[in-house]
CSV table of N, CA, C and O and ligand atoms in Angstrom, one decimal:
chain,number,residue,atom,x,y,z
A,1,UNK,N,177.8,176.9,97.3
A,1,UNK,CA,176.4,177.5,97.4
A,1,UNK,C,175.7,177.0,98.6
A,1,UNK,O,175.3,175.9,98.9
A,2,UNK,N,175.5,178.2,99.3
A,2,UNK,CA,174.2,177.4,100.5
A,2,UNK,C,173.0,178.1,100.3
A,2,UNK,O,172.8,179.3,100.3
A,3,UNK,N,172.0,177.0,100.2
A,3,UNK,CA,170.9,177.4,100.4
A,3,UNK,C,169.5,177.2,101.0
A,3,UNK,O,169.1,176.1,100.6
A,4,UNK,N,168.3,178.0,101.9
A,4,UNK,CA,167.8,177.8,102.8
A,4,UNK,C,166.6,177.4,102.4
A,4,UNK,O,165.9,178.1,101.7
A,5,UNK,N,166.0,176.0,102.9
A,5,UNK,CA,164.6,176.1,103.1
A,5,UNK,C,164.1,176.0,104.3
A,5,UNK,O,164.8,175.9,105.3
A,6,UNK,N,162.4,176.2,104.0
A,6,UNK,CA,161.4,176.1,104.9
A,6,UNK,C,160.7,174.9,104.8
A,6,UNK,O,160.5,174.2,103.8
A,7,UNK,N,160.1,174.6,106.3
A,7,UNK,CA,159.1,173.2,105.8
A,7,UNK,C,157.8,173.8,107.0
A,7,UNK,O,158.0,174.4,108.0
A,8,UNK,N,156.9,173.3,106.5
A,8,UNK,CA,155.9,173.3,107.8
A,8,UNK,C,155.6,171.6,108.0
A,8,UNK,O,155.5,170.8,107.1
A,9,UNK,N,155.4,171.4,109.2
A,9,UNK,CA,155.8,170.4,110.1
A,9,UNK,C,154.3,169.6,110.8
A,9,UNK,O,153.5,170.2,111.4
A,10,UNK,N,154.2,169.0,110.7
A,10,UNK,CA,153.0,168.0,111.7
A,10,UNK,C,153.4,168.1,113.2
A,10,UNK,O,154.1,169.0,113.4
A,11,UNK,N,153.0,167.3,114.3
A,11,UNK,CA,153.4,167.2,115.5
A,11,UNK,C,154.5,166.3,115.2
A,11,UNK,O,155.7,166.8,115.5
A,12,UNK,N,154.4,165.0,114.8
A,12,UNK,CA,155.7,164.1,114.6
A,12,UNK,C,155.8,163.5,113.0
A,12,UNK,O,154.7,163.1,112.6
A,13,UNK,N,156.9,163.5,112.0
A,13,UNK,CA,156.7,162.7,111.1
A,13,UNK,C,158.0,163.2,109.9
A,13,UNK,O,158.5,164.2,109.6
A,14,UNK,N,158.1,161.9,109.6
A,14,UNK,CA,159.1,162.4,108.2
A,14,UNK,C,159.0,163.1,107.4
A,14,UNK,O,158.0,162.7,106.8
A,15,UNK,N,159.6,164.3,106.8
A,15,UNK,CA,159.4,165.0,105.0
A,15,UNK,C,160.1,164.6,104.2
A,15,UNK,O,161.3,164.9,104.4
A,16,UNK,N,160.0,163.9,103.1
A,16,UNK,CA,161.2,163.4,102.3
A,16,UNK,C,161.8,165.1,101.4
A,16,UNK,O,160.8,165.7,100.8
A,17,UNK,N,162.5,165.5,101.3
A,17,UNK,CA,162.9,166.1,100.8
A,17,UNK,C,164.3,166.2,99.8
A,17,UNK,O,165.2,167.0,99.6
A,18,UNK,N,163.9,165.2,99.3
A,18,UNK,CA,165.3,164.4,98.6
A,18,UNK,C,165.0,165.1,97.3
A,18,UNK,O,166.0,165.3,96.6
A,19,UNK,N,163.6,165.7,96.8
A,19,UNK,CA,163.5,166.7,95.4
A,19,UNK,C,164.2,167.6,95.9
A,19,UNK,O,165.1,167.9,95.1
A,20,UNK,N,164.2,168.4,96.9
A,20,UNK,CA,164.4,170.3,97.3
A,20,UNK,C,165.9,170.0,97.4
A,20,UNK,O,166.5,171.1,97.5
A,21,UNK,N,166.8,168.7,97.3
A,21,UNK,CA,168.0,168.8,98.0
A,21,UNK,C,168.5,168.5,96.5
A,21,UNK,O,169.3,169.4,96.2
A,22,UNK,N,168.3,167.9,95.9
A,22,UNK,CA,168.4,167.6,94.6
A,22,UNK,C,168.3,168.9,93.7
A,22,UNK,O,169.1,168.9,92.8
A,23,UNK,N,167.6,169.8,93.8
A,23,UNK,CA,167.5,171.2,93.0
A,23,UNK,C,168.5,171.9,93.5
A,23,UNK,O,169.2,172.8,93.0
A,24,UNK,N,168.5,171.5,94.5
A,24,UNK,CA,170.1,172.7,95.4
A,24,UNK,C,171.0,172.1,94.6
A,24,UNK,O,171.8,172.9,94.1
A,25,UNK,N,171.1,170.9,94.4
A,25,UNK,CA,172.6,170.5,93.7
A,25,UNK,C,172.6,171.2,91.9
A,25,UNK,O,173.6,171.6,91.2
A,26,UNK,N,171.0,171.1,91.6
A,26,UNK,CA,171.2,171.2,90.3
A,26,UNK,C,171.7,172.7,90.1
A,26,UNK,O,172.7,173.1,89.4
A,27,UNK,N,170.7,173.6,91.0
A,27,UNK,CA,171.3,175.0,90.7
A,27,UNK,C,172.6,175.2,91.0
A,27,UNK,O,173.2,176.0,90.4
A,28,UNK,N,173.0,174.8,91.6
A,28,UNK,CA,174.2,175.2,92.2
A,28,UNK,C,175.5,174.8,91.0
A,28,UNK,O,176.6,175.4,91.1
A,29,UNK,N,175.3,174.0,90.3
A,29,UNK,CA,175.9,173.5,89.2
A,29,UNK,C,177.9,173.1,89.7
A,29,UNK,O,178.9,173.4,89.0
A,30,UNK,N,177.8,172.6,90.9
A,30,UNK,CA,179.0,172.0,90.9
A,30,UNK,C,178.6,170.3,90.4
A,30,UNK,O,177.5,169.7,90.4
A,31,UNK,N,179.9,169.7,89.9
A,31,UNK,CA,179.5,168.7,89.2
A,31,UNK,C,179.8,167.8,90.1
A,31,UNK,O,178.9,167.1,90.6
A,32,UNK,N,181.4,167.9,90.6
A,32,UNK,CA,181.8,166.6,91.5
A,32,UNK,C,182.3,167.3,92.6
A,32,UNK,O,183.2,168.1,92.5
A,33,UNK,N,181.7,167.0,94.1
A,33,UNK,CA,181.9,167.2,94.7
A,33,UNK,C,180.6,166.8,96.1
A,33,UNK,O,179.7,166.0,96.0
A,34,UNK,N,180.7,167.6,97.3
A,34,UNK,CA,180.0,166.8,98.2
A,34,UNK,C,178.6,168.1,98.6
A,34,UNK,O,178.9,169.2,98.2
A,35,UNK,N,177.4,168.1,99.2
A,35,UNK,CA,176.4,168.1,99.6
A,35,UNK,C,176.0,168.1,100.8
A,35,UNK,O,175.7,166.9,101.0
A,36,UNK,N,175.9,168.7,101.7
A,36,UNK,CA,175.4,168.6,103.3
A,36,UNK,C,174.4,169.5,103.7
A,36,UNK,O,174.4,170.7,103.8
A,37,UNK,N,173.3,168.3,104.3
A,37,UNK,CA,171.6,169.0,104.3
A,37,UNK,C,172.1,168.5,105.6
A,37,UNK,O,172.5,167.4,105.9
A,38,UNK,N,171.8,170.1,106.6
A,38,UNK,CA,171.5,170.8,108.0
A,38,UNK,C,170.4,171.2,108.5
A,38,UNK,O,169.7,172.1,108.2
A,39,UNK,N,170.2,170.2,109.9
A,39,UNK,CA,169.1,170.7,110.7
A,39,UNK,C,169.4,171.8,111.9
A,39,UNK,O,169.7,171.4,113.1
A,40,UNK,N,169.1,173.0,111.5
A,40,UNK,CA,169.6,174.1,112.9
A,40,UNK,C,168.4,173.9,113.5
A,40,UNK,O,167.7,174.9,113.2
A,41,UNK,N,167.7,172.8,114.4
A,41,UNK,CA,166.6,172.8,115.3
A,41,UNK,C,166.9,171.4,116.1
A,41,UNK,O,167.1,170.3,115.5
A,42,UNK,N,167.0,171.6,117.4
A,42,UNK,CA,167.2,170.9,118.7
A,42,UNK,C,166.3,169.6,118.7
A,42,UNK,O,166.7,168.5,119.0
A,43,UNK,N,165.0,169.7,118.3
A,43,UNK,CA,164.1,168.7,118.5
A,43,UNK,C,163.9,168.0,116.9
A,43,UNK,O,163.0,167.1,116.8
A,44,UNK,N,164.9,168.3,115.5
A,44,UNK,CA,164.0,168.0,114.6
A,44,UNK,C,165.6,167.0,114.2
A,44,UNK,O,166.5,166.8,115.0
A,45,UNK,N,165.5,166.6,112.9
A,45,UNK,CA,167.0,166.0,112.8
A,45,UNK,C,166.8,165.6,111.7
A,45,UNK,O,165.6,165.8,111.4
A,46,UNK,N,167.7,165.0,110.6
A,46,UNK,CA,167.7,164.9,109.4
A,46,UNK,C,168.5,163.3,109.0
A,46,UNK,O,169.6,163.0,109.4
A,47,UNK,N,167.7,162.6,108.3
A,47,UNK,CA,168.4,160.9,108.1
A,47,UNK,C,167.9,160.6,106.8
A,47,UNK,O,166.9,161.1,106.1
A,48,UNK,N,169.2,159.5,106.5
A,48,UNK,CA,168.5,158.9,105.2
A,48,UNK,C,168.3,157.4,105.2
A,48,UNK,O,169.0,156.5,105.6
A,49,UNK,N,167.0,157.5,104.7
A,49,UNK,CA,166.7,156.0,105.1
A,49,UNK,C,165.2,155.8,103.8
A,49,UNK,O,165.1,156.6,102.8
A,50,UNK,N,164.2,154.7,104.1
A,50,UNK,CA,164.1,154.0,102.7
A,50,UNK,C,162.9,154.9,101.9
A,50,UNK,O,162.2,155.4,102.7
A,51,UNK,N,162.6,155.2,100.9
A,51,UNK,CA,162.4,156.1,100.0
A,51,UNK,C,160.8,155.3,99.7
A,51,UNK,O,159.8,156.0,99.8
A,52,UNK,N,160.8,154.0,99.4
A,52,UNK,CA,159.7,153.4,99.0
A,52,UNK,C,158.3,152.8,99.8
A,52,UNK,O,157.2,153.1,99.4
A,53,UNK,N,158.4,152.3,100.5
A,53,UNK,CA,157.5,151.8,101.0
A,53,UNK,C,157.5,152.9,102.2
A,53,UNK,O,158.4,153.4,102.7
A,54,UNK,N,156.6,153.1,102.4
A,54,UNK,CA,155.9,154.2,104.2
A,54,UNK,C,155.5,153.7,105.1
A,54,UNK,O,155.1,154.3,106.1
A,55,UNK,N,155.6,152.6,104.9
A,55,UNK,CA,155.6,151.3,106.4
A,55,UNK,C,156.8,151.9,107.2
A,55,UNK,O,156.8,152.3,108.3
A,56,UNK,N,158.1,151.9,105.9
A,56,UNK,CA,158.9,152.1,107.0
A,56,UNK,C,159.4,153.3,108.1
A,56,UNK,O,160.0,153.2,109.1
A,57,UNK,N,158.9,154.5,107.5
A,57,UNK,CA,158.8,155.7,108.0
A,57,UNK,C,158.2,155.4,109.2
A,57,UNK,O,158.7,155.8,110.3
A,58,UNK,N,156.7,154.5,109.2
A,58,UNK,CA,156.1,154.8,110.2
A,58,UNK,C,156.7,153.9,111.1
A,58,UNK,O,156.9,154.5,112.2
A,59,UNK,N,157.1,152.9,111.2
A,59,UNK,CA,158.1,152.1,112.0
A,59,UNK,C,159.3,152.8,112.6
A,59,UNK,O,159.5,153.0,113.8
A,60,UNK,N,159.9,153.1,111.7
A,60,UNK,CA,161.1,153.9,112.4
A,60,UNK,C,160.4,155.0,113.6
A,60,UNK,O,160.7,155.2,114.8
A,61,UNK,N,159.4,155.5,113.0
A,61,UNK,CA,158.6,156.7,114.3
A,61,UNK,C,158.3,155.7,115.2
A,61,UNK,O,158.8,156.0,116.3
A,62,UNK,N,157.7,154.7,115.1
A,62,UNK,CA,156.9,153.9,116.1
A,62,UNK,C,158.3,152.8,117.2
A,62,UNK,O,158.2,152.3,118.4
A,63,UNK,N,159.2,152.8,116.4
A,63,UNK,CA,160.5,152.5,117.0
A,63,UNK,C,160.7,153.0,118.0
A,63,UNK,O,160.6,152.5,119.1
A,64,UNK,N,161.1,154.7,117.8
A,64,UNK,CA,161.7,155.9,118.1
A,64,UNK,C,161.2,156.0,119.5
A,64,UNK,O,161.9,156.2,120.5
A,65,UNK,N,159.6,155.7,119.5
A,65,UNK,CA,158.9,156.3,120.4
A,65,UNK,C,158.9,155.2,121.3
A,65,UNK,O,158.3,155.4,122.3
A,66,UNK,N,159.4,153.9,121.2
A,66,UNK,CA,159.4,152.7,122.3
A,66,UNK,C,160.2,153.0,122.9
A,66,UNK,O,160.2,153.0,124.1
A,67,UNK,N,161.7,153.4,121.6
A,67,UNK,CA,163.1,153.6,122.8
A,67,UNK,C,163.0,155.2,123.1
A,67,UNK,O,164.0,155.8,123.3
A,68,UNK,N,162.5,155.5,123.2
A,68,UNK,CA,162.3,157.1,124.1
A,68,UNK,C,160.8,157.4,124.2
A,68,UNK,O,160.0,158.0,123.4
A,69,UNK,N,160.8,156.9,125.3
A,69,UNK,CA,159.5,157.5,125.5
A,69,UNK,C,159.3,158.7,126.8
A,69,UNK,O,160.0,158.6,127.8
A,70,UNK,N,158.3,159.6,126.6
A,70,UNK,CA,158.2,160.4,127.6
A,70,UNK,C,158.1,159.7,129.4
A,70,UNK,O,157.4,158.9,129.9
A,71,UNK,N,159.6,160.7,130.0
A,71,UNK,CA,159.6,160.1,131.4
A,71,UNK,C,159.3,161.0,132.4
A,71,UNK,O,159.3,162.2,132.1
A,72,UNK,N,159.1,160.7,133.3
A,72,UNK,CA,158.7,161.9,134.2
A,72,UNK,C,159.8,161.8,134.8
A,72,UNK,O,160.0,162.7,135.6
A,73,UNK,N,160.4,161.2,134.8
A,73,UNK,CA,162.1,161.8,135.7
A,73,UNK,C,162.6,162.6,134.7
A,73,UNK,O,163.6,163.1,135.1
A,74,UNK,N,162.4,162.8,133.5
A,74,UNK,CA,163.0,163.7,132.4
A,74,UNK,C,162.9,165.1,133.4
A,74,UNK,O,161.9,165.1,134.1
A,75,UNK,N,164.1,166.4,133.5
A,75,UNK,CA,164.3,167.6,134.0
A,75,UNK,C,164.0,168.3,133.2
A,75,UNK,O,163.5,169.3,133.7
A,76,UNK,N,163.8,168.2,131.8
A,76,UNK,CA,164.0,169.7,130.9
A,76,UNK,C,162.8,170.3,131.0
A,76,UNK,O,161.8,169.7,130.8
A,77,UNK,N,162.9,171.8,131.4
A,77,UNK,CA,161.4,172.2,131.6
A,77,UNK,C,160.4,172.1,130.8
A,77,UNK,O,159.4,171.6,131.2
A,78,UNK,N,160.9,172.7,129.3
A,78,UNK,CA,160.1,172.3,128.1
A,78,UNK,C,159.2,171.0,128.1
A,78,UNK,O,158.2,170.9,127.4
A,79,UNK,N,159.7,170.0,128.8
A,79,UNK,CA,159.2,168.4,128.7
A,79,UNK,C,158.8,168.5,127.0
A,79,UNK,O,157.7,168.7,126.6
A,80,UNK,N,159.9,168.4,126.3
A,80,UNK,CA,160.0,167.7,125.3
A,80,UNK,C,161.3,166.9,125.4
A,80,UNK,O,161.8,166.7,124.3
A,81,UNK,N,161.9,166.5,126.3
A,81,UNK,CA,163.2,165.6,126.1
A,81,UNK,C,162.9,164.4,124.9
A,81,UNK,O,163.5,164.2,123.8
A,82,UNK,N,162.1,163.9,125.4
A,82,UNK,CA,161.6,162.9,124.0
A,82,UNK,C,161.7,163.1,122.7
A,82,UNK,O,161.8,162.1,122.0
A,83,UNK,N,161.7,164.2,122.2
A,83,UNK,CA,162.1,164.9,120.8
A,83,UNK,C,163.4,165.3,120.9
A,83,UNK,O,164.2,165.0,120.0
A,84,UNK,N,164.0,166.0,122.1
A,84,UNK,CA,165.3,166.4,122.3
A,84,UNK,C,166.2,164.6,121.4
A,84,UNK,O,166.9,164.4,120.4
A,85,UNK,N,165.9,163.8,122.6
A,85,UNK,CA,166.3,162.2,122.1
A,85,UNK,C,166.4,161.5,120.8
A,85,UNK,O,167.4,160.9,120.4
A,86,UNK,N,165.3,161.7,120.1
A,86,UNK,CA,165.0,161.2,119.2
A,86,UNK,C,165.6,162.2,118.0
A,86,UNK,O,165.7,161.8,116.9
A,87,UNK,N,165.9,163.4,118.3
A,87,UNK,CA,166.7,164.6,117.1
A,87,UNK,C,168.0,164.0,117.2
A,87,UNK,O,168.6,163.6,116.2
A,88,UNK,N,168.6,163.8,118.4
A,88,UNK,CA,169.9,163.4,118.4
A,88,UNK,C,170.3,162.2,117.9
A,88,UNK,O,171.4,162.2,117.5
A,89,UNK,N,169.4,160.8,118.0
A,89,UNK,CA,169.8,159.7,117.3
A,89,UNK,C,169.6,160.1,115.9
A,89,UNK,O,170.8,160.1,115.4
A,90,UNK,N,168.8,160.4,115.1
A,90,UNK,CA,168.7,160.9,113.8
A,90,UNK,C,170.1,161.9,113.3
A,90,UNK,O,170.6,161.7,112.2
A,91,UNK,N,170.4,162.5,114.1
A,91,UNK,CA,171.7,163.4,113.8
A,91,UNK,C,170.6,164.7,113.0
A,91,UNK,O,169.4,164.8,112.6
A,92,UNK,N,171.9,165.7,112.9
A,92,UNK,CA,171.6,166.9,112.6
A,92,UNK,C,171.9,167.0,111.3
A,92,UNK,O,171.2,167.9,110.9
A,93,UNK,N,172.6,166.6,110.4
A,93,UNK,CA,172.7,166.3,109.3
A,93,UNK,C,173.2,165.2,108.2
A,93,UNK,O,173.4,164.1,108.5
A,94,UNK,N,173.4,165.7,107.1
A,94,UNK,CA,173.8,164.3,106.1
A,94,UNK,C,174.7,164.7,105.1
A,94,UNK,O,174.5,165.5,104.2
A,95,UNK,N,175.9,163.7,105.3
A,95,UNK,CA,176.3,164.2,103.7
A,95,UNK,C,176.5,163.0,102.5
A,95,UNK,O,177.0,161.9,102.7
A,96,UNK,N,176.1,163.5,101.4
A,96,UNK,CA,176.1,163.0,100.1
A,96,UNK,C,176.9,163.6,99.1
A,96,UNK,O,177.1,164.8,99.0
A,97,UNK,N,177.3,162.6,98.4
A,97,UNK,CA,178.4,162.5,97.1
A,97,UNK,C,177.8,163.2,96.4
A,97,UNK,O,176.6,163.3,96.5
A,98,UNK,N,178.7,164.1,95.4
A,98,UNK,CA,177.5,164.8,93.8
A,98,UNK,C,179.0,163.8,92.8
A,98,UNK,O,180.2,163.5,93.1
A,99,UNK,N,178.3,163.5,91.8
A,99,UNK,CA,179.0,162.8,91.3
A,99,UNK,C,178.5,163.2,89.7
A,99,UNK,O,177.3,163.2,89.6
A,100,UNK,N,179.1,163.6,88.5
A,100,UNK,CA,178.2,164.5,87.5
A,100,UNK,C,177.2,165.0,87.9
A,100,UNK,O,176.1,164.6,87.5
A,101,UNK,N,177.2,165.9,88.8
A,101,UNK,CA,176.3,166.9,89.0
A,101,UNK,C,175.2,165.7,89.5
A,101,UNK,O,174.3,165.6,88.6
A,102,UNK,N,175.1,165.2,90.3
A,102,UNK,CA,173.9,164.1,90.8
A,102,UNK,C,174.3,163.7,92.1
A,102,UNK,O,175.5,163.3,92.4
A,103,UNK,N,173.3,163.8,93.1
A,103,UNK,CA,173.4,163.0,94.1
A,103,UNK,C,174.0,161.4,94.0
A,103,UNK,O,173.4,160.6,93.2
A,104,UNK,N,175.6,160.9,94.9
A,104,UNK,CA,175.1,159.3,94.7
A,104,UNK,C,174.4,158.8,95.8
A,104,UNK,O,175.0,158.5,96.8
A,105,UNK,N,172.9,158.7,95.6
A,105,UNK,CA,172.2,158.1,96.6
A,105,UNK,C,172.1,156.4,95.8
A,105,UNK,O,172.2,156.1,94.6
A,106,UNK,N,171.6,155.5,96.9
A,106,UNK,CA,171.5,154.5,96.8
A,106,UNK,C,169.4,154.5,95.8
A,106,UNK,O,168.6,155.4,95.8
A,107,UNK,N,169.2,153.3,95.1
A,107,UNK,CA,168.0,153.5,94.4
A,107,UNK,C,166.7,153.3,95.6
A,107,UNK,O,165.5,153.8,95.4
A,108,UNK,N,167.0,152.8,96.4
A,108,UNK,CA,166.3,152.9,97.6
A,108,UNK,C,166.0,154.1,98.8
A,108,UNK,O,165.0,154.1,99.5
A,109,UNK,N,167.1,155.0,98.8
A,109,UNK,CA,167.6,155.7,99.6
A,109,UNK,C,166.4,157.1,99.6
A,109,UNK,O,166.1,157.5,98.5
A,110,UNK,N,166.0,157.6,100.5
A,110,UNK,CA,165.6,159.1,100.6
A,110,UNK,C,165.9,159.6,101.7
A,110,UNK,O,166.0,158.9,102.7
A,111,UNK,N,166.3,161.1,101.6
A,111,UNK,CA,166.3,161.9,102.7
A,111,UNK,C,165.3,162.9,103.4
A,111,UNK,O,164.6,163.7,102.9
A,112,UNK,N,165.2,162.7,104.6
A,112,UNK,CA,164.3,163.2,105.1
A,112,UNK,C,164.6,164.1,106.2
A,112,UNK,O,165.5,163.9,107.0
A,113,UNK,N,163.6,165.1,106.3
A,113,UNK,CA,163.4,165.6,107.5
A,113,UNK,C,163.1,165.3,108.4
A,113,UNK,O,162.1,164.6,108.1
A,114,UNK,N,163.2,165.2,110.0
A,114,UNK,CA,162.7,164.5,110.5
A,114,UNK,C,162.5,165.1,112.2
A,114,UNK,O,163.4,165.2,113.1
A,115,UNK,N,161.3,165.3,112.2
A,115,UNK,CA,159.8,166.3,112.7
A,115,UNK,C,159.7,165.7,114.7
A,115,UNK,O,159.0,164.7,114.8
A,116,UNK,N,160.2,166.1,115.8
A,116,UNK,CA,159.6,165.2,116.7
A,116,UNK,C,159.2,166.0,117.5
A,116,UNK,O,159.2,165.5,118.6
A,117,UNK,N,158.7,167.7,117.4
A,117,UNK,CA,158.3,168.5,118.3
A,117,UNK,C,157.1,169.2,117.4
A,117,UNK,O,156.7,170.3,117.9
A,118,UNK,N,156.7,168.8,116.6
A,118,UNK,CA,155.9,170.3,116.0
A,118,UNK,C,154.3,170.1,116.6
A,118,UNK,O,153.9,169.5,117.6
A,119,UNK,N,153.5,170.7,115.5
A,119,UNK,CA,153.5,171.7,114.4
A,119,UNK,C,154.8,172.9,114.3
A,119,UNK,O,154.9,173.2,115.5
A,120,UNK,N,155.4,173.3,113.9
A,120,UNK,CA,156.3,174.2,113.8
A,120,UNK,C,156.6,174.8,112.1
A,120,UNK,O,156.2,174.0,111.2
A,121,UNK,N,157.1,175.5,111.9
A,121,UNK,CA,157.8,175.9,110.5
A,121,UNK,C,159.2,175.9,111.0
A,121,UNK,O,159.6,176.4,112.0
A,122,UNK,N,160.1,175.3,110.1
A,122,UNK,CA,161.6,174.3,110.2
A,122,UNK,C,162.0,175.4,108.8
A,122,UNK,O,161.4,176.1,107.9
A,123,UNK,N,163.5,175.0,109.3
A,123,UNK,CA,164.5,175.3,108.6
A,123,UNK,C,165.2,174.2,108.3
A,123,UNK,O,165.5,173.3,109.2
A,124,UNK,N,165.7,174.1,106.8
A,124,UNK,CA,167.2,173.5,106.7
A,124,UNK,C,168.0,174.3,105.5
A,124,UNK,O,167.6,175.1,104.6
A,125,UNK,N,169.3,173.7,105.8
A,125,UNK,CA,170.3,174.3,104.8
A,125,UNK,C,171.0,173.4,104.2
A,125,UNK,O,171.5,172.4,104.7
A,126,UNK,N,171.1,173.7,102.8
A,126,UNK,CA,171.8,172.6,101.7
A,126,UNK,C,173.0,173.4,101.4
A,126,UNK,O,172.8,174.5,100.8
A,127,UNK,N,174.2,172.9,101.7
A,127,UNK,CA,175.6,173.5,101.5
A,127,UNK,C,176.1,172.1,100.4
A,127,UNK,O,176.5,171.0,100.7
A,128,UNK,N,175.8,173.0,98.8
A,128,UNK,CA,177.1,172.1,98.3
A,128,UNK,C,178.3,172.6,97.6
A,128,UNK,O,178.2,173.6,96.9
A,129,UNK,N,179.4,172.1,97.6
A,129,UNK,CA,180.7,172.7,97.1
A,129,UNK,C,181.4,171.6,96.3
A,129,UNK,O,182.5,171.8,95.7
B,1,LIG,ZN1,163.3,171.4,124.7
């Protein structure tokens, strides 16, 4: 089953979407098998990382933006390479175990969206089989 969401987007910032990826599994009613949430957008990228505390969200951004920061020797017309950068360390997608029909995520663990060009309305896709 694949199935598509929408998000609307800030200029920079994580969405946890670890509920919306979680219903894809539920409807989809395969029990054991695997899960892959897809980012089809150049500047945005998709990671799993810690679920609890929002310190760390904002660190990882505040990270992000030390080791790429906007350069003026950057070419791309757009001058967003910095989001270009920062989509690609994140990767474009993720896959997770379904194990009785459940994500095996770690108790710590969330997945997120992850935003480094917007305001925008985003796409992703949850393919589980
Ligand atoms: Zn661009």
């Amino acid at each position: 089953m694949l199935k598509k969401f929408t998000i609307e987007t800030e200029k920079e910032n994580f969405y946890n979407i670890t509920a919306r990826v979680r219903s894809a599994v539920a409807e989809s009613g395969v029990e054991n098998g695997i899960c892959v949430v897809f980012c089809p957008h150049t500047t945005a990228g998709i990671t799993i990382n810690e679920n609890a505390d929002p310190d760390v969200v904002h660190d990882i951004l505040y990270g992000l933006d030390k080791a790429f920061p906007d350069r003026r020797e950057f070419r791309h017309f757009e001058g967003n390479s910095s989001a270009h950068l920062k989509a690609s360390c994140m990767g474009s997608s993720v896959t997770v175990i379904v194990e009785k029909g459940k994500l095996v995520l770690g108790t710590w663990q969330g997945i997120y969206f992850c935003e480094f060009d917007g305001p925008r309305t985003r796409n992703f896709y949850v393919k589980v089989m």
